[in-house]
Coordinates of C-alpha atoms in Angstrom, one line a residue:
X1 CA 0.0 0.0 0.0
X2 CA 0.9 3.9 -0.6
X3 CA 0.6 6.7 1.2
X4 CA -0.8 10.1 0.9
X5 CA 0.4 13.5 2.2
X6 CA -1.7 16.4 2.7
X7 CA -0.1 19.7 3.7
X8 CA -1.9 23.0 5.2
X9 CA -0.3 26.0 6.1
X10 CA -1.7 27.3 9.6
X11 CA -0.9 30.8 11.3
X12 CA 1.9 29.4 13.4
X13 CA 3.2 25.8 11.6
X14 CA 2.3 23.5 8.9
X15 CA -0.5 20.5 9.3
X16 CA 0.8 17.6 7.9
X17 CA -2.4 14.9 7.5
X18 CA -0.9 11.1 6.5
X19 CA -3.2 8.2 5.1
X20 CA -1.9 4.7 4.0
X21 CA 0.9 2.6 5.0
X22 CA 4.9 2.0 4.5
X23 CA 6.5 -0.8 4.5
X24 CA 9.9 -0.4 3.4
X25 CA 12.5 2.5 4.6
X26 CA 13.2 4.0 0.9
X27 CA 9.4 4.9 1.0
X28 CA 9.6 6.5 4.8
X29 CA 13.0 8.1 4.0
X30 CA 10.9 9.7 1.0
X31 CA 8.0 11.0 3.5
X32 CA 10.5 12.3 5.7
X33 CA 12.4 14.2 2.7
X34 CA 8.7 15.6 1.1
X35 CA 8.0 16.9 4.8
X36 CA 10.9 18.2 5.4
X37 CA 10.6 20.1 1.8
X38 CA 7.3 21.2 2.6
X39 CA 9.0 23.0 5.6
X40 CA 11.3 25.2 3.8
X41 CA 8.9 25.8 1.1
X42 CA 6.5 27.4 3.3
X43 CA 8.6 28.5 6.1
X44 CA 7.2 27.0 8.6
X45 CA 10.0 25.3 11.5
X46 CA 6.9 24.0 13.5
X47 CA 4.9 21.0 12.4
X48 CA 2.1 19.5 13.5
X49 CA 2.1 16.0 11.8
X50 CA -1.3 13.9 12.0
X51 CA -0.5 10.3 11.4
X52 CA -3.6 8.6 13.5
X53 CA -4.3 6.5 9.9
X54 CA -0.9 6.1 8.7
X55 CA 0.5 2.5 9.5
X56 CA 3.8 2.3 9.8
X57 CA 5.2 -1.4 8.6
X58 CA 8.8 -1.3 9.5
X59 CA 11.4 -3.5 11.1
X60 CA 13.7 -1.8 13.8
X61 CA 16.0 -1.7 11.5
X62 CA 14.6 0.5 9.0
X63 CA 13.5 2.6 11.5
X64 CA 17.0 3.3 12.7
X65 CA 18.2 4.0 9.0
X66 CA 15.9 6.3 8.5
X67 CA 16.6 8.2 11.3
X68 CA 20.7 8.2 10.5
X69 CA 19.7 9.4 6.6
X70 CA 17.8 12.2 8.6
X71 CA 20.4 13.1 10.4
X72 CA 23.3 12.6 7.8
X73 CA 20.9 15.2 5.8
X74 CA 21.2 17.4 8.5
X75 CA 17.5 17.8 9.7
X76 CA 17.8 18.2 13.5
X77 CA 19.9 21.8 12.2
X78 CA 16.8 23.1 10.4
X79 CA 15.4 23.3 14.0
X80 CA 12.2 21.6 13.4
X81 CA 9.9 20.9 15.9
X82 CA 7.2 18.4 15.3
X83 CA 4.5 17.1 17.5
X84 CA 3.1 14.0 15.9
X85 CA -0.3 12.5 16.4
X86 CA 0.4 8.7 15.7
X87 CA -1.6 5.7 14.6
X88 CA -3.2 4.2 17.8
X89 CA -3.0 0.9 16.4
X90 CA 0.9 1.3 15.4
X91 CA 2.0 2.6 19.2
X92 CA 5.1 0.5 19.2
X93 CA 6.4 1.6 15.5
X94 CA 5.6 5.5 16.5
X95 CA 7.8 5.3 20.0
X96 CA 10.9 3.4 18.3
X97 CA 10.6 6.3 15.3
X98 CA 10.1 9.0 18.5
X99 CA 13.1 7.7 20.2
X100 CA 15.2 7.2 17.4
X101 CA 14.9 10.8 16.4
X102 CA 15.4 12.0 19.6
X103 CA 18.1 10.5 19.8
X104 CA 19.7 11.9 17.1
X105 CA 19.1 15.9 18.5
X106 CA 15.6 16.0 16.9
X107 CA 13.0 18.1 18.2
X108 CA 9.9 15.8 18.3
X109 CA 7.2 14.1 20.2
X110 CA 4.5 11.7 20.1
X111 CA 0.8 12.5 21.2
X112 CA -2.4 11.1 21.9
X113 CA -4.4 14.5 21.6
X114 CA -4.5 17.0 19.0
X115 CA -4.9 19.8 21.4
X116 CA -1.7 18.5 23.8
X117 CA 0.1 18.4 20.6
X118 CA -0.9 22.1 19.4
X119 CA 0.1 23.3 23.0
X120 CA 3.5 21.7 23.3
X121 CA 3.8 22.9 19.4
X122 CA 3.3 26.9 20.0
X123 CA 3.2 27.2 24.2

């Protein structure tokens, strides 16, 4: 299965509404590059990303390379902050992406609200 991005431009970050599912890390590497695209394009650093029907597929591993290909492109430097609403059906996927990023100096959080998320986004 594919996914599908939809991207709107709110008064203080971007919405980023996912649908579908990925299964392999050239695919998630490929969201994370549009979203991080998107960002520039509009100028937006904070990003409110809604992935409650967005399935996430992936084996630790790929979860860990995507995370070093974000940081070998340098992401975490863009100082992006992203508060991410993730699939409640896919909890153990979204922490090991959470973590992983982390990790790596990223500025990014999981949440099971959209309000929490929108507070923690713009305080």
């Amino acid at each position: 299965m594919t996914y599908t991005q939809i991207f709107t431009i709110k008064d203080s970050y971007l919405l980023c509404i996912t649908d579908g599912e990925v299964s392999d890390v050239e695919t998630f590497i490929e969201w994370g590059l549009k979203l991080v695209d998107k960002t520039r394009h509009c100028q937006r650093t904070r990003v409110l990303v809604d992935n409650r029907t967005f399935r996430l597929t992936l084996s630790p591993l790929d979860i860990i390379t995507f995370a070093n290909f974000m940081e070998d492109q340098g992401v975490a430097k863009l100082g992006l902050r992203l508060a991410v609403l993730s699939n409640p059906y896919n909890p153990e996927s979204s922490r090991l992406v959470e973590t992983a990023l982390v990790n790596r100096s990223a500025s990014y959080k999981g949440f099971q609200s959209q309000r929490g998320a929108q507070e923690w986004l713009c305080p």
